[in-house]
CSV table of C-alpha atoms and ligand atoms in Angstrom, one decimal:
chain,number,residue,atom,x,y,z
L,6,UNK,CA,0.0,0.0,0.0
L,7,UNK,CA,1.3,3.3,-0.5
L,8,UNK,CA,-0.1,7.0,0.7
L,9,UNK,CA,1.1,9.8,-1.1
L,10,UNK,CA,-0.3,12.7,1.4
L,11,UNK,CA,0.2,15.5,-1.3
L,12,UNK,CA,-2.8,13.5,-3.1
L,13,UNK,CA,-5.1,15.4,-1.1
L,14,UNK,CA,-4.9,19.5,-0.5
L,15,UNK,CA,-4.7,20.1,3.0
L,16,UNK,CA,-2.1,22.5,5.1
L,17,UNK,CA,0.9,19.6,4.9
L,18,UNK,CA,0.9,20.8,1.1
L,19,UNK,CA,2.7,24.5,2.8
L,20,UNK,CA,4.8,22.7,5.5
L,21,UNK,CA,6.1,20.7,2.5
L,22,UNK,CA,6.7,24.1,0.2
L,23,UNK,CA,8.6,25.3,3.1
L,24,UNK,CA,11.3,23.1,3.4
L,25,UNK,CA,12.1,23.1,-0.3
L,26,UNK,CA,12.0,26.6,-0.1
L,27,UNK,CA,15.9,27.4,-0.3
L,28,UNK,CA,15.1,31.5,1.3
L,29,UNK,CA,13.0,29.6,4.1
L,30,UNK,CA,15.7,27.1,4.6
L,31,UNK,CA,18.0,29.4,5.8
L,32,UNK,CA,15.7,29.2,9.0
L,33,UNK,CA,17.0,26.0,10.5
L,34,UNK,CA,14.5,25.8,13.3
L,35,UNK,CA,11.2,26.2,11.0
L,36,UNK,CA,13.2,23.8,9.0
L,37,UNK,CA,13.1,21.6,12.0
L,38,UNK,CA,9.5,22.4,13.1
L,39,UNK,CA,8.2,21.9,9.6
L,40,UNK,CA,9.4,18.4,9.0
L,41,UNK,CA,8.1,17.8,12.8
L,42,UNK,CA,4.6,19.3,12.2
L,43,UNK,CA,4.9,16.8,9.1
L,44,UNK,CA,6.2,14.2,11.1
L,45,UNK,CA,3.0,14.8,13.5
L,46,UNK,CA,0.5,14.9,10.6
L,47,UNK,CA,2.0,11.4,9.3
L,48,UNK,CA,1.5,9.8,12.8
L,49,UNK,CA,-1.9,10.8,12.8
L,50,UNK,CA,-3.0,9.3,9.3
L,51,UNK,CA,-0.7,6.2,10.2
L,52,UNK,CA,-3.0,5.8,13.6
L,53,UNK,CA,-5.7,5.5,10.9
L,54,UNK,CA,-4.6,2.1,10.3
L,55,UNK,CA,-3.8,0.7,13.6
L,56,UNK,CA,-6.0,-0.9,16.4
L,57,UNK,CA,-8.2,0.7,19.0
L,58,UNK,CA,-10.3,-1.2,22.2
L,59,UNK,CA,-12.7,0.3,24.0
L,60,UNK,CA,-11.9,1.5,27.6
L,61,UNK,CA,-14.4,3.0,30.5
L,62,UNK,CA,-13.4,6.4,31.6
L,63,UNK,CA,-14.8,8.6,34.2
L,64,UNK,CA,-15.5,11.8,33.5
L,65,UNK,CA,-16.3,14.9,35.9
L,66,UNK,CA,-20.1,14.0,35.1
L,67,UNK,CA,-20.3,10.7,34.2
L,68,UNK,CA,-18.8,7.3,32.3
L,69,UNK,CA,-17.8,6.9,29.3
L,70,UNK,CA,-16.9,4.3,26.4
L,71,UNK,CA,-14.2,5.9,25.1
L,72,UNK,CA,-11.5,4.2,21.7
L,73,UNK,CA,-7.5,4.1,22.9
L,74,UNK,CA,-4.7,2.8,21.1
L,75,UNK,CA,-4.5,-1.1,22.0
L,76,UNK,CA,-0.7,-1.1,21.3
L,77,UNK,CA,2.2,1.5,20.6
L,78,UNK,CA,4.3,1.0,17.9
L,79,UNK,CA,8.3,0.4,17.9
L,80,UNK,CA,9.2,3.8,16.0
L,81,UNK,CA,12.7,3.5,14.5
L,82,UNK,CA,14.9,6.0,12.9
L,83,UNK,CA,17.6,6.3,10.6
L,84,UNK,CA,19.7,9.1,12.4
L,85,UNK,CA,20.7,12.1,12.0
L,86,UNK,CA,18.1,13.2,9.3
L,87,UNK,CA,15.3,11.1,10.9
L,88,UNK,CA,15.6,12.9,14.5
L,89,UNK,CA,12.8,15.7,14.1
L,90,UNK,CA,10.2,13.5,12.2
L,91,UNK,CA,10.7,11.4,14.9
L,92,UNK,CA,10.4,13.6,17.3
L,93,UNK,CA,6.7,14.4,15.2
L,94,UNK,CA,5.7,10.7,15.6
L,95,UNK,CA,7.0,11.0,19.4
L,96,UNK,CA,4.7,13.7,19.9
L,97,UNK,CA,1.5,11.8,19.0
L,98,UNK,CA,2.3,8.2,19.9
L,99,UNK,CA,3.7,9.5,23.1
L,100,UNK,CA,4.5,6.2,24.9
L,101,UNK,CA,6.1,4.2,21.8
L,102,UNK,CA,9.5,2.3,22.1
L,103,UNK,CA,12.3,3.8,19.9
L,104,UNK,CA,15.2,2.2,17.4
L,105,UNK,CA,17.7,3.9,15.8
L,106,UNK,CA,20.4,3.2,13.4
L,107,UNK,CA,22.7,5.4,11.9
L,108,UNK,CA,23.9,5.1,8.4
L,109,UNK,CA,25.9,7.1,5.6
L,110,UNK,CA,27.1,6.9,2.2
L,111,UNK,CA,30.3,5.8,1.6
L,112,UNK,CA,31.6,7.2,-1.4
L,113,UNK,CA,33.8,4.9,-3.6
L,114,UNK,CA,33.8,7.6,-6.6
L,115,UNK,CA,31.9,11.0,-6.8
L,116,UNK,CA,28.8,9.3,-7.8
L,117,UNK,CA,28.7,5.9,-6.3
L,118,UNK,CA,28.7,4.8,-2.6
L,119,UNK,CA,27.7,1.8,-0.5
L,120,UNK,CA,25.3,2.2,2.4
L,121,UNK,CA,28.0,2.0,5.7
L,122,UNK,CA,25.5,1.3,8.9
L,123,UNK,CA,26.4,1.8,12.2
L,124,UNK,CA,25.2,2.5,15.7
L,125,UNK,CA,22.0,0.4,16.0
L,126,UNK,CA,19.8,0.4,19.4
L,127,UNK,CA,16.4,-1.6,19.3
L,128,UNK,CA,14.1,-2.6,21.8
L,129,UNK,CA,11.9,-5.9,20.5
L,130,UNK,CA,10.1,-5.6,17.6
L,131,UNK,CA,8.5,-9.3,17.9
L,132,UNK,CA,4.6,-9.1,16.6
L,133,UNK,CA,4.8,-5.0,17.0
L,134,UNK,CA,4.0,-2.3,14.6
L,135,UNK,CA,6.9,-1.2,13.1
L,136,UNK,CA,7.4,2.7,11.8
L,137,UNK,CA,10.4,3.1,10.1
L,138,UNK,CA,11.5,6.7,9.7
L,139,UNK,CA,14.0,8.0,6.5
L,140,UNK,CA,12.8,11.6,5.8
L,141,UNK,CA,14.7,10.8,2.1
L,142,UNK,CA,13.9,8.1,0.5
L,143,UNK,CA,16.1,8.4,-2.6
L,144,UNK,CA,17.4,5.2,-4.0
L,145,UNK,CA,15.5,3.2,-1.2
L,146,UNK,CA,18.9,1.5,-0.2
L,147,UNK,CA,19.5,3.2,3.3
L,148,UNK,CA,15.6,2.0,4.3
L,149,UNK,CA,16.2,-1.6,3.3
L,150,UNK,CA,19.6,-2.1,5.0
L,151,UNK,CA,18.5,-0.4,8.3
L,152,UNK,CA,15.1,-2.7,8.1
L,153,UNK,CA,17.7,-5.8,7.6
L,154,UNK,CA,19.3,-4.8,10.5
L,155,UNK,CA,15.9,-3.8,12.9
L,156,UNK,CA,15.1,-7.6,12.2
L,157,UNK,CA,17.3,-9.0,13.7
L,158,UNK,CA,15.4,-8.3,17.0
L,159,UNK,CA,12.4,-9.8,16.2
L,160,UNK,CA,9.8,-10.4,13.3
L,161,UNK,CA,7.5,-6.8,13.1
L,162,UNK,CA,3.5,-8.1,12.7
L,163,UNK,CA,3.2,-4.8,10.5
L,164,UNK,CA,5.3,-2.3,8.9
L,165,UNK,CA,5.1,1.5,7.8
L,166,UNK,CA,7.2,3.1,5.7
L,167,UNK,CA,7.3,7.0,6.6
L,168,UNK,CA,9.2,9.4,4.5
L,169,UNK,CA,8.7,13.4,4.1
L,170,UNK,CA,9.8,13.3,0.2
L,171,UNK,CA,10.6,9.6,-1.6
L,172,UNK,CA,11.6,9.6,-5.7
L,173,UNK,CA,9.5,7.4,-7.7
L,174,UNK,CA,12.6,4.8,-7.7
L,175,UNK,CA,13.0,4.4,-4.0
L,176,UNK,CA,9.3,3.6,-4.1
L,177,UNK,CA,9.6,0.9,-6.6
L,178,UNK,CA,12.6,-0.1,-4.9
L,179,UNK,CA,10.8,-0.9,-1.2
L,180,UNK,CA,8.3,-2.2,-3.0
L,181,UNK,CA,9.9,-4.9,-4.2
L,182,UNK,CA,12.2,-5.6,-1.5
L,183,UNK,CA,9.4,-5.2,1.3
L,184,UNK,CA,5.6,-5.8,-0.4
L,185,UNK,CA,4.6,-6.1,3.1
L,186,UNK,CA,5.7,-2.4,4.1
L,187,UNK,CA,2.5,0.5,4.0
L,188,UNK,CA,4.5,3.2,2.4
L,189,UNK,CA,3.9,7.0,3.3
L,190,UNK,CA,5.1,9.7,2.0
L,191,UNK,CA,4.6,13.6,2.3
L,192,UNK,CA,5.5,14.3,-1.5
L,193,UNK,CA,6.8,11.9,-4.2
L,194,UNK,CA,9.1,13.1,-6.7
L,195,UNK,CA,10.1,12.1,-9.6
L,196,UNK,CA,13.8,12.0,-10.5
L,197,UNK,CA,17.4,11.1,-8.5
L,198,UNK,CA,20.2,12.9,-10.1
L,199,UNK,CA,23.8,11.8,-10.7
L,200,UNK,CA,24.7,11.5,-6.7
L,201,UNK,CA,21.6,9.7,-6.0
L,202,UNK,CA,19.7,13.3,-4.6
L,203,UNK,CA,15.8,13.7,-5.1
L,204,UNK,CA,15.0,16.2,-7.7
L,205,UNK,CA,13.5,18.8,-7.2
L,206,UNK,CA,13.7,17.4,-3.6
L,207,UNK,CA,15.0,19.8,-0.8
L,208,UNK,CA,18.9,19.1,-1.0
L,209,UNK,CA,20.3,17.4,2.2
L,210,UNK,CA,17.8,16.7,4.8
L,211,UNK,CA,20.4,16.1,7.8
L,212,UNK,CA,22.4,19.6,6.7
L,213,UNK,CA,19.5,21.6,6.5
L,214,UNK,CA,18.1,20.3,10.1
L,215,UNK,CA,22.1,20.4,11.7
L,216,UNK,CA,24.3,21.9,9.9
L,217,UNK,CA,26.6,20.9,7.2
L,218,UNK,CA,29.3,18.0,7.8
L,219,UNK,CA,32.9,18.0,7.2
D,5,URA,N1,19.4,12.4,1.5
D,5,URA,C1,19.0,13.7,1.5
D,5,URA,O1,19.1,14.4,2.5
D,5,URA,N2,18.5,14.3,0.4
D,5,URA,C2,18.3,13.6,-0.8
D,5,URA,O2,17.9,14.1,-1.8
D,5,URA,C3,18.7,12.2,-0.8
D,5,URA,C4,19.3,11.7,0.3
């Protein structure tokens, strides 16, 4: 399954304008807040698709049959880019367990590089939802390894996909590699030029959000 939120008009269409908006990006912490208000808006249509029970709660006047989440999900992040969506997701499924991996290119020439993991913390992700976080989804490559790694602590029962802006190609490409994955994304581009960036895209996610690397 994949959700392309841009489908539908709504105000993620202007938080998504602003952080292509190279004048706008000069403003790191509405950078920040932007892919965090996305972040929040994803976790919300995700909760769309997961399970609710009933609980009785008291109010000040009386009871009521109110709908909670039955189960948090594992969110898991490909750091540094993925920290303020998941800090969005955070915000709405406030009690959720976290995972995070990092992972960088490696560059063996100018224009090709293998994906070079690293740090990895997970909790269990035995028969849990899983929400895998890559605000980029260019080739698709990054997403797959760090969902190789994620399992080897435990077989997910479900699996999302969240991204703010994938290419058409690293959709094709999880789709193939993981049919069972819902895919989301804020906006889906078309193109990956020569060094494997989404274009038009919004140039490099984890610079824009902390600064440019050595
Ligand atoms: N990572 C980014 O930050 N931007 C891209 O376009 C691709 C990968």
């Amino acid at each position: 399954m994949l959700q392309n939120l841009s489908d539908n008009n709504s105000i993620l269409s202007q938080f998504v304008s602003e952080i292509r908006d190279i004048d706008i990006q000069k403003d790191r912490m509405r950078f920040r807040t932007n892919v965090e208000r996305i972040g929040e808006i994803m976790a919300y249509e995700i909760s769309k698709l997961l399970s609710f029970e009933n609980k009785e709660i008291q109010t000040p006047l009386a009871k009521h049959q109110s709908k909670i989440l039955a189960e948090q999900p594992v969110i898991a992040s490909i750091l540094r880019a993925g920290l303020p969506m998941h800090q969005g997701f955070l915000n709405y499924f406030d009690k959720a367990d976290c995972a995070f991996l990092s992972a960088f290119r490696k560059h063996i020439s100018e224009t090709e590089f293998e994906i070079e993991l690293g740090y990895l913390v997970s909790p269990s992700i035995e028969n849990k939802v899983l929400i895998l976080i890559d605000p980029m989804l260019a080739t698709g490559r990054s997403m797959f390894s760090a969902y190789q790694s994620f399992l080897k602590n435990g077989n997910p029962k479900k699996v999302f996909v969240a991204s703010l802006i994938s290419s058409q190609q690293g959709i094709e490409f999880i789709q193939q590699k993981m049919p069972e994955a819902h895919i989301f994304a804020a906006a889906i581009d078309p193109e990956l030029n020569s060094y494997s960036y989404i274009v038009p895209g919004l140039g490099d996610a984890g610079d824009l959000s902390f600064g440019e690397k050595l």
